[in-house]
Short mmCIF file of C-alpha atoms in Angstrom, two decimals:
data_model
loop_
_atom_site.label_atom_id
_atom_site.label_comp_id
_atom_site.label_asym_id
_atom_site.label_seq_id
_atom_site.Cartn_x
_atom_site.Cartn_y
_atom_site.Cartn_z
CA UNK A 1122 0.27 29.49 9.43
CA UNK A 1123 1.19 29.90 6.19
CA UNK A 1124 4.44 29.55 4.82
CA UNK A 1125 4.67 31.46 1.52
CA UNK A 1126 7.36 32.55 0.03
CA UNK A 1127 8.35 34.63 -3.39
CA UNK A 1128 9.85 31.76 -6.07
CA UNK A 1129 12.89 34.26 -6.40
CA UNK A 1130 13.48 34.31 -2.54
CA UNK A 1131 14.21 30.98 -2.30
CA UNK A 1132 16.85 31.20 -4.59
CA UNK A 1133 18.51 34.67 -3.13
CA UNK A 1134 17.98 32.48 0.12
CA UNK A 1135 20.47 29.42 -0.68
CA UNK A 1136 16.57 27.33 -0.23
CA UNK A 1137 17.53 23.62 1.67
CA UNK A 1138 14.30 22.68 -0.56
CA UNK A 1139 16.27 23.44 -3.65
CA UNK A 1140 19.16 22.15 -2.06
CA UNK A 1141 16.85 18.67 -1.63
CA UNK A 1142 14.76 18.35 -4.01
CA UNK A 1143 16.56 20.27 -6.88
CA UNK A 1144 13.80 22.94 -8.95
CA UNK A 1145 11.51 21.13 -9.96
CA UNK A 1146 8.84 18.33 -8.65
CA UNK A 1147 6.95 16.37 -10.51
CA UNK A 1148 3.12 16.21 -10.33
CA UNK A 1149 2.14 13.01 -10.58
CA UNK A 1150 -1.71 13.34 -11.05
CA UNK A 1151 -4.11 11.02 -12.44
CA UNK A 1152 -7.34 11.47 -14.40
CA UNK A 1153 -10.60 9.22 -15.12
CA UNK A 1154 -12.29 9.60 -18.85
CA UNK A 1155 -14.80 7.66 -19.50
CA UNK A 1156 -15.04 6.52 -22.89
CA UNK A 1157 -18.37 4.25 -23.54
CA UNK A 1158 -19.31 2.28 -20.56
CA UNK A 1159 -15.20 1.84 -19.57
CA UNK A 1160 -13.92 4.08 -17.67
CA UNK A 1161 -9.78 4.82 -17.44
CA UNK A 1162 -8.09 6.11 -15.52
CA UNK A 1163 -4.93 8.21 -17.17
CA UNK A 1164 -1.29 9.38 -16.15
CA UNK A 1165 -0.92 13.21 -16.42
CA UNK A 1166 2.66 14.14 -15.81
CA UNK A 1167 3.61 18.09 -15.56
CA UNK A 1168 6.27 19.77 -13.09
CA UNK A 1169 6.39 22.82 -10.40
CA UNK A 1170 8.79 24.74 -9.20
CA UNK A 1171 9.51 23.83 -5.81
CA UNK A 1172 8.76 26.79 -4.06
CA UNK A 1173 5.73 26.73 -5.98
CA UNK A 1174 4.71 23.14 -5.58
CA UNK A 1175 5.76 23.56 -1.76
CA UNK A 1176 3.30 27.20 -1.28
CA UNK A 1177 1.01 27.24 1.50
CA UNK A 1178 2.38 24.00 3.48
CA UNK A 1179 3.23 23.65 6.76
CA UNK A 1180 5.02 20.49 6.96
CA UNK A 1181 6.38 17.68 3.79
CA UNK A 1182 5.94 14.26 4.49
CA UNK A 1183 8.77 12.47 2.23
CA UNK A 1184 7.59 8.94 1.11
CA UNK A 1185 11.14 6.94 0.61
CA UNK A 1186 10.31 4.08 -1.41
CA UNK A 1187 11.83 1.71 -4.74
CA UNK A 1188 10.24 -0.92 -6.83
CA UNK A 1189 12.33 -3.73 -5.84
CA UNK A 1190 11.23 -3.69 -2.41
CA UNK A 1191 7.80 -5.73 -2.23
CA UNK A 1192 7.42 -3.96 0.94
CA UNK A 1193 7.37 -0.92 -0.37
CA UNK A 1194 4.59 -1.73 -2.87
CA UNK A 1195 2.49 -2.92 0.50
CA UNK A 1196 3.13 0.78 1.85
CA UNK A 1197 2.41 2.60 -1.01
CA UNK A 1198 -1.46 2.45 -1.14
CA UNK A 1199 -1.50 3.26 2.64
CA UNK A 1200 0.35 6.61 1.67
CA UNK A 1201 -1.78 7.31 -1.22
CA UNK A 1202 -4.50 6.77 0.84
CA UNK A 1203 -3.33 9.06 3.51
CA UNK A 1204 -3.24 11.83 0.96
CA UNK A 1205 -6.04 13.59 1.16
CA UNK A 1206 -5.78 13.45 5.77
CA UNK A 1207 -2.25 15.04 5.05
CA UNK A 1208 -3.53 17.96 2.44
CA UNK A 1209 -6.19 18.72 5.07
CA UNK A 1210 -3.55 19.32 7.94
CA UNK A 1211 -1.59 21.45 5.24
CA UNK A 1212 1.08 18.67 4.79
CA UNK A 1213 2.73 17.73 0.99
CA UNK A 1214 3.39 14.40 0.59
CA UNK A 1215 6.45 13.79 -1.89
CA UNK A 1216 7.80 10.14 -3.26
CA UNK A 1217 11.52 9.87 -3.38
CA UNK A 1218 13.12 7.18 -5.00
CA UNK A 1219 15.15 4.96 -4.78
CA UNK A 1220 15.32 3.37 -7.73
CA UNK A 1221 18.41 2.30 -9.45
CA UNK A 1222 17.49 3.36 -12.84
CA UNK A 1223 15.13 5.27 -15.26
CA UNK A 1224 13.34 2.46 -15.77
CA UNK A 1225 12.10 1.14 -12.64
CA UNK A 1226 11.34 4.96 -11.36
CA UNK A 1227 8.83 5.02 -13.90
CA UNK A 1228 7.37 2.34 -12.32
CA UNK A 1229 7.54 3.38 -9.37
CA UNK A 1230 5.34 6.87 -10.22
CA UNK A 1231 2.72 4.47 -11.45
CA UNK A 1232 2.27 2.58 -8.25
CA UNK A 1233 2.00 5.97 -5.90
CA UNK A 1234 0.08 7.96 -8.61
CA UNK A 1235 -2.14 10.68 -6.66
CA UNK A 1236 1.18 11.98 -4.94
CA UNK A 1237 3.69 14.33 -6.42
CA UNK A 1238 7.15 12.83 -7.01
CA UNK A 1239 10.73 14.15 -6.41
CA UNK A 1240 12.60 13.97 -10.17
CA UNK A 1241 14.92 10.83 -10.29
CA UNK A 1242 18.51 12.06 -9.38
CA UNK A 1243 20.46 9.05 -7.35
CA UNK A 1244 23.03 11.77 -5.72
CA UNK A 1245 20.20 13.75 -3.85
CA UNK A 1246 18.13 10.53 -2.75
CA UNK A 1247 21.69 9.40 -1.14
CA UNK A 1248 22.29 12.88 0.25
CA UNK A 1249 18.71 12.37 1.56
CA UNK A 1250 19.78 9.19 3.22
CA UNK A 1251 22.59 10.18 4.66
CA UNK A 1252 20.99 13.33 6.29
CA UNK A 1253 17.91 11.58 7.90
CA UNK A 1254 20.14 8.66 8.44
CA UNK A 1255 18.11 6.16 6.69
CA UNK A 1256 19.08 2.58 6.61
CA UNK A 1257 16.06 0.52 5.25
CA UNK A 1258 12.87 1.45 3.01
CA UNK A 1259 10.28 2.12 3.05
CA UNK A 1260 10.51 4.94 5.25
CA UNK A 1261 7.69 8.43 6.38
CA UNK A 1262 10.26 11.59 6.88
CA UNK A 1263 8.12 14.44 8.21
CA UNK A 1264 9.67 17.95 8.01
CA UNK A 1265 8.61 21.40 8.71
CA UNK A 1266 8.24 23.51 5.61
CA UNK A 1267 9.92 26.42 7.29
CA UNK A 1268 13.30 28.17 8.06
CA UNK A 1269 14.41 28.01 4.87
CA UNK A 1270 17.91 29.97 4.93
CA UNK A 1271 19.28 27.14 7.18
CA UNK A 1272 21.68 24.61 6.03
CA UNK A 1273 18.72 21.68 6.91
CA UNK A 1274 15.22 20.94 7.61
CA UNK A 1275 13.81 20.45 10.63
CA UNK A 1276 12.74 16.86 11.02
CA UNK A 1277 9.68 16.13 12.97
CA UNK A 1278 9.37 12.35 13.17
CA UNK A 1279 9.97 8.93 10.91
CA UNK A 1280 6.37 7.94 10.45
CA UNK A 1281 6.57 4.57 8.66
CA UNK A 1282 5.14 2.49 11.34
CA UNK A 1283 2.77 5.97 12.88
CA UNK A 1284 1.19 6.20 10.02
CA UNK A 1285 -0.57 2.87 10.25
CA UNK A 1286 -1.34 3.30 14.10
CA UNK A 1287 -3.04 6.78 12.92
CA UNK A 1288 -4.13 6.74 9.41
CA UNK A 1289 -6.38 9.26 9.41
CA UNK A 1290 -3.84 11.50 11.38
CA UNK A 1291 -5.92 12.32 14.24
CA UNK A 1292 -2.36 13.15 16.22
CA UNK A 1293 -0.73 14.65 13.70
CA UNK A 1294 2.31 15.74 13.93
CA UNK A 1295 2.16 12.29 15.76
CA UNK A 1296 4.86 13.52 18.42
CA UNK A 1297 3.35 11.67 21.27
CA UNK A 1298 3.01 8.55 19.16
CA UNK A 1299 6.58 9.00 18.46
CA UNK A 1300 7.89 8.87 21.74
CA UNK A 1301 6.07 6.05 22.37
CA UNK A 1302 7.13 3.92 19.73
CA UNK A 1303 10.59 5.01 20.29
CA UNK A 1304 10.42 2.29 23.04
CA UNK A 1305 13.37 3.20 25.85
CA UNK A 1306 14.92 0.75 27.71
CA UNK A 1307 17.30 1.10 30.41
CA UNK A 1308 20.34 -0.72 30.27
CA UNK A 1309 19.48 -3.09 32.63
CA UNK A 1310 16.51 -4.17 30.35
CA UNK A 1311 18.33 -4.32 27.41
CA UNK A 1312 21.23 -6.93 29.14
CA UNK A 1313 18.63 -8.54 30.58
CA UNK A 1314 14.98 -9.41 29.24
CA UNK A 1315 12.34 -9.10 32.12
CA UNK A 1316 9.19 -7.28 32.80
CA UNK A 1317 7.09 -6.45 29.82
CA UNK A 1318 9.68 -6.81 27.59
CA UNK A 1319 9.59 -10.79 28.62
CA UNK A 1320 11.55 -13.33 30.32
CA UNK A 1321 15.24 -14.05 30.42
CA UNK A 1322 15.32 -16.70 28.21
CA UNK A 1323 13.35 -15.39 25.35
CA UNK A 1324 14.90 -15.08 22.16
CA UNK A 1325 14.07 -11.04 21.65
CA UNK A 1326 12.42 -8.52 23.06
CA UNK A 1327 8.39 -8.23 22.69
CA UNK A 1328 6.27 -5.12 23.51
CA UNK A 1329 9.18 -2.85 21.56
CA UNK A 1330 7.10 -2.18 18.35
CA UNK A 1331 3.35 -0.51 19.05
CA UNK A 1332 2.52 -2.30 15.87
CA UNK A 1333 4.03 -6.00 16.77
CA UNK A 1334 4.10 -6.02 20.47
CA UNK A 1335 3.81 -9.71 20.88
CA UNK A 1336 6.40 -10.58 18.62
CA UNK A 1337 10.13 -10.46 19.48
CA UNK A 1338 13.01 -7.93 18.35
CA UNK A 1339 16.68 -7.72 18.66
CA UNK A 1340 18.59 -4.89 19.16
CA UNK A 1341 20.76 -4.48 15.30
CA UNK A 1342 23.30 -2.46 16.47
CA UNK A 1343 24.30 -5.13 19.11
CA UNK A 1344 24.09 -8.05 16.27
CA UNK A 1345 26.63 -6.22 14.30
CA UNK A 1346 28.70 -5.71 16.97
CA UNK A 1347 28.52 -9.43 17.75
CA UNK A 1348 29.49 -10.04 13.96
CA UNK A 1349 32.37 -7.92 14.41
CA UNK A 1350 33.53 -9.95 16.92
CA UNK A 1351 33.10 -13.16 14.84
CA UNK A 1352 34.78 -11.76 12.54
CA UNK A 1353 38.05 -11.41 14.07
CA UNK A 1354 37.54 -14.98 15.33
CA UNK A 1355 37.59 -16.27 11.62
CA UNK A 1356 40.83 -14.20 10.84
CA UNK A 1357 42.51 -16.16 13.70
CA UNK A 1358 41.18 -19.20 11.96
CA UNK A 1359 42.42 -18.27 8.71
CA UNK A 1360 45.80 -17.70 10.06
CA UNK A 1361 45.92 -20.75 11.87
CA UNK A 1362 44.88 -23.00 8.48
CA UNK A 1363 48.18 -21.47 7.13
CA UNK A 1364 50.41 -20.41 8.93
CA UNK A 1365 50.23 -21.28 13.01
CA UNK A 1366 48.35 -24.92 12.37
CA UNK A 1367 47.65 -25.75 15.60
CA UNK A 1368 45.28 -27.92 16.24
CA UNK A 1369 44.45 -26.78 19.71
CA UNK A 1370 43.89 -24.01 18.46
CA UNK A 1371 41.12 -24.90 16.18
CA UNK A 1372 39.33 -27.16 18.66
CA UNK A 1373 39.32 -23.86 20.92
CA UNK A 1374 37.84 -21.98 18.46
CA UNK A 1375 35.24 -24.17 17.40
CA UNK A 1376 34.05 -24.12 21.49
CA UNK A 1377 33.66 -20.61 21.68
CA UNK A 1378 32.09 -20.65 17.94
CA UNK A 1379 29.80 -23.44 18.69
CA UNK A 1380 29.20 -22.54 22.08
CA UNK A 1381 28.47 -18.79 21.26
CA UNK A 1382 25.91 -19.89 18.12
CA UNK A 1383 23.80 -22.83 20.03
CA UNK A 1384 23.30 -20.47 23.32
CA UNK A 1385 22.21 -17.53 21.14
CA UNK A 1386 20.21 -19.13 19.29
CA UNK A 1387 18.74 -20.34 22.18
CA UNK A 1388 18.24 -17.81 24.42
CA UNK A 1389 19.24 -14.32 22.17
CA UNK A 1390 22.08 -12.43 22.85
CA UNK A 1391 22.33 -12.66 26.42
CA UNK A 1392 22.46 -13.82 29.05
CA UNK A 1393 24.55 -16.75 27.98
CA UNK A 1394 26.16 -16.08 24.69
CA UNK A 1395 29.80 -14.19 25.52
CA UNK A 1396 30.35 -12.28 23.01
CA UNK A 1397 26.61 -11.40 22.52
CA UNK A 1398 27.00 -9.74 25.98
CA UNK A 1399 29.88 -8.02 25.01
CA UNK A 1400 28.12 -6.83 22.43
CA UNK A 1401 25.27 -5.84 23.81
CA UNK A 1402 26.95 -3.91 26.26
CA UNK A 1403 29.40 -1.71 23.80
CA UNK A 1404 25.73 -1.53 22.31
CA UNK A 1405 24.71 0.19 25.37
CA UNK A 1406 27.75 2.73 25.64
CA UNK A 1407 27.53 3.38 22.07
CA UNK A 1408 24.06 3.42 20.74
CA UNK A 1409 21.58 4.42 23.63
CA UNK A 1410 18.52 4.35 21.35
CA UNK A 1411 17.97 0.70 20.34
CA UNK A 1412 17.57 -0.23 16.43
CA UNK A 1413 14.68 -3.37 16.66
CA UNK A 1414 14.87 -5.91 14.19
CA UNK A 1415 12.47 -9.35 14.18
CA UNK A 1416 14.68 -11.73 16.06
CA UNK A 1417 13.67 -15.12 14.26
CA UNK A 1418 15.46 -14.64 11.05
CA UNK A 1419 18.44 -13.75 13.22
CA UNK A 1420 17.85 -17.79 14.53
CA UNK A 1421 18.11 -19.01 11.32
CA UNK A 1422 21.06 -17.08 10.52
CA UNK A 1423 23.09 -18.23 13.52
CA UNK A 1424 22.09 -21.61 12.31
CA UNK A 1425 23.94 -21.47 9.19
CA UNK A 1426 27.15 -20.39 10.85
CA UNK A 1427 26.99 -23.38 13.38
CA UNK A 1428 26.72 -25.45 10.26
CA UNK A 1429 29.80 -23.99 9.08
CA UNK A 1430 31.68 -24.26 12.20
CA UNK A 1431 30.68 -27.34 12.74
CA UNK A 1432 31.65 -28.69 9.08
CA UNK A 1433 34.85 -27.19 9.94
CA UNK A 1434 35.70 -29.09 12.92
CA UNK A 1435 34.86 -32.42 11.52
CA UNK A 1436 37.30 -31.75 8.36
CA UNK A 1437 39.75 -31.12 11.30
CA UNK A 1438 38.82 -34.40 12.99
CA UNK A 1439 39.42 -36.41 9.99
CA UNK A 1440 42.71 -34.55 9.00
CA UNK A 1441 44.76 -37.84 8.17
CA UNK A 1442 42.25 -38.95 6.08
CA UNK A 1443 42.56 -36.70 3.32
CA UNK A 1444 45.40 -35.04 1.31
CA UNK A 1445 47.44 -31.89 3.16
CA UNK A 1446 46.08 -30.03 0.08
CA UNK A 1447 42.44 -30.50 0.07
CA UNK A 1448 42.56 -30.29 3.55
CA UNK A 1449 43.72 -26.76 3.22
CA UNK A 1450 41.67 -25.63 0.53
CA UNK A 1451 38.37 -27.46 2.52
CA UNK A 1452 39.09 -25.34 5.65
CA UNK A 1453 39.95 -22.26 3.90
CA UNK A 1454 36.65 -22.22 2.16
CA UNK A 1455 35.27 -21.94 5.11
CA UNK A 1456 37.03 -19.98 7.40
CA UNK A 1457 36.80 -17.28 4.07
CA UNK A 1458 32.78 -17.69 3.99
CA UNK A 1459 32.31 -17.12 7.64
CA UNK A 1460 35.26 -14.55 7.44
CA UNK A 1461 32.67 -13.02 4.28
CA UNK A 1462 29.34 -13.05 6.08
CA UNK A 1463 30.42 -11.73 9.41
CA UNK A 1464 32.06 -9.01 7.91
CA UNK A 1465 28.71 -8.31 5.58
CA UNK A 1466 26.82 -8.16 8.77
CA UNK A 1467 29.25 -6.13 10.62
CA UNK A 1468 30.36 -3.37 7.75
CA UNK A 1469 27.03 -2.93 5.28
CA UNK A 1470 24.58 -4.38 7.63
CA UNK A 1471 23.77 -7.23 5.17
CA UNK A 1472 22.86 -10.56 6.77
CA UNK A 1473 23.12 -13.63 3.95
CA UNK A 1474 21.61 -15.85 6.62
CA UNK A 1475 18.24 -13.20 6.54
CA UNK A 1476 18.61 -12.97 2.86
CA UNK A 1477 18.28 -16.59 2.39
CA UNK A 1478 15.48 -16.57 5.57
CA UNK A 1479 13.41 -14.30 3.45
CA UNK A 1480 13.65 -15.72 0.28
CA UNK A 1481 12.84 -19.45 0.78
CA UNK A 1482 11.88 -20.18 4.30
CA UNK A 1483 9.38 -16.84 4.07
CA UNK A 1484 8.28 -17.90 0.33
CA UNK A 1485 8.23 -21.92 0.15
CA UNK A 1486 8.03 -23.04 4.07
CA UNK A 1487 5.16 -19.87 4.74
CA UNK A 1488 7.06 -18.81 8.06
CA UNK A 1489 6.89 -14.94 9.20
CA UNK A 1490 8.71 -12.17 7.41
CA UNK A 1491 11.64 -9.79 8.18
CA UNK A 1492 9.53 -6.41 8.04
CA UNK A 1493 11.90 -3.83 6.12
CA UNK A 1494 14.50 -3.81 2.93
CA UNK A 1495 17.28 -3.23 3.05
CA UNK A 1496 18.79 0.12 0.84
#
């Protein structure tokens, strides 16, 4: 069906593509000459109206992508692959970037050249973000190129990981494959591992990603939680180094710190870690559709905070050795570092133990990947 409409229409219209993508797109085509026996292959930028670029297409498929992220640039060639399969089932592909300047967007159009590109404007990729409710990149937003007096698109599906199970869109608009990937668990299954999903002990969940199903995943929202939770821990810490100082106190804390980090790391989340069940279960009430995330960098991350609790507790231990003051000041440290990370994890969703996972264990040591960036 075609979905035509008159340039000036969309504007008497209050257009959500104009509201989007602004009023123009770029075209982002490239060109062989041959000049000898070498032939080149050359950037020709020009730029559509939107309504005009948009004429005759049923559905946009919105390719959310920056040049920092490496995985990104591993995506990329899979879209601009997919180009042509999308064009044939009357589908637009668009890169929007993310970028975070001029510089690095041009960059960016060189790497997806063959598909037309949204112009750089930070304030409508955010507004983007916020309306899909994307939290990593790179992402596949489909949306029907219809309806255009509403206030928003209709969103079909986020492709990312469909497009690889169906590259030459067979399915398309991949709503079956959708609901399959989506993965459902019940909440039984997602206290307790069993079934396909493994055994109680495991560290994750397997069979949750169609493209991964052997390896294991943990449910974010649940981690977060769980950092939340740590996080009010260290605050009670941090009030006991100076004010309470009780040294109880601290040996309590360091239990339920040490005990919560070995079990989890151990056996995940549940069923023996006590605030990872708590948090799993608010998880549950709160956020009925899972978000997976590879579970071993999670491992290493709960390493590093053992480490620090445990540093802590031996400072404790050998109190009377040192002065009152750099006894303080050793504690505080940190008490203020876990008080920092759990509170990265818990608020912007940025784990420093899967930071430093990815970028030496992943690049010197040669272990497995986290699979997304984060925005």
């Amino acid at each position: 069906m075609s979905t035509k409409v008159n340039p000036n229409d969309a504007t008497k219209t209050n257009d959500w593509r104009l509201k989007l993508f602004g009023d123009e797109l770029r075209m982002n085509t490239m060109t062989k000459m041959k000049r000898g026996d070498i032939e080149q292959a050359l950037q020709e930028v020009s730029f559509a109206s939107i309504p005009d670029a948009f004429d005759g297409y049923e559905y946009l498929a919105l390719f959310f992508g920056a040049n920092y992220c490496p995985f990104c640039k591993e995506f990329a060639p899979t879209v601009v692959a997919a180009a042509p399969a999308f064009a044939a089932k009357k589908t637009k592909v668009i890169f929007v970037s993310n970028d975070r300047d001029d510089l690095n967007y041009e960059e960016s159009c060189k790497k997806v050249q063959g598909i037309d590109v949204m112009g750089y404007d930070l304030s409508k990729t955010a507004q983007m973000r916020d309306l899909f409710g994307l939290k990593t990149i790179p992402a596949l937003i489909i949306l029907q190129n219809k309806d255009f007096e509403k206030d928003e698109p209709f969103v079909v599906s986020n492709a990312r990981e469909i497009l690889e199970l169906d590259p030459n869109l067979k399915r398309f608009p991949w709503g079956s494959i959708e609901k399959r990937q989506a993965a459902p668990l019940t909440a039984w299954a997602r206290l307790f591992i069993h079934g396909i999903h493994g055994n109680w002990w495991q560290l994750g969940h397997k069979n949750v990603s169609p493209l991964h199903p052997s390896q294991m995943y943990m449910d974010e929202h649940a981690v977060r939680i769980r950092a939340g939770l740590l996080n009010v821990i260290t605050w009670v810490a941090i009030m006991n180094v100076f004010y309470m100082r009780n040294l109880l106190l601290v040996n309590v804390i360091f239990g339920i710190a040490s005990w919560e980090f070995v079990t989890s790391m151990l056996f995940g989340l549940t069923p023996f870690a006590p605030l990872g069940i708590i948090a799993t279960l608010v998880a549950v009430v709160l956020q009925p559709s899972p978000l997976w995330k590879p579970a071993n960098p999670k491992r290493f991350a709960w390493g590093v905070g053992l480490m620090l609790a445990l540093s802590c507790f031996i400072i404790v231990q050998f109190k009377d050795e040192i002065s009152e003051k750099d006894f303080k000041a050793a504690v505080a440290a940190i008490a203020l570092t876990c008080n920092l990370f759990t509170w990265l994890e818990s608020a912007a969703g940025f784990c420093v133990g899967c930071f430093v996972y990815n970028n030496v264990f992943v690049k010197y040591l040669g272990k497995e990947e986290c699979k997304e960036c984060k925005l």
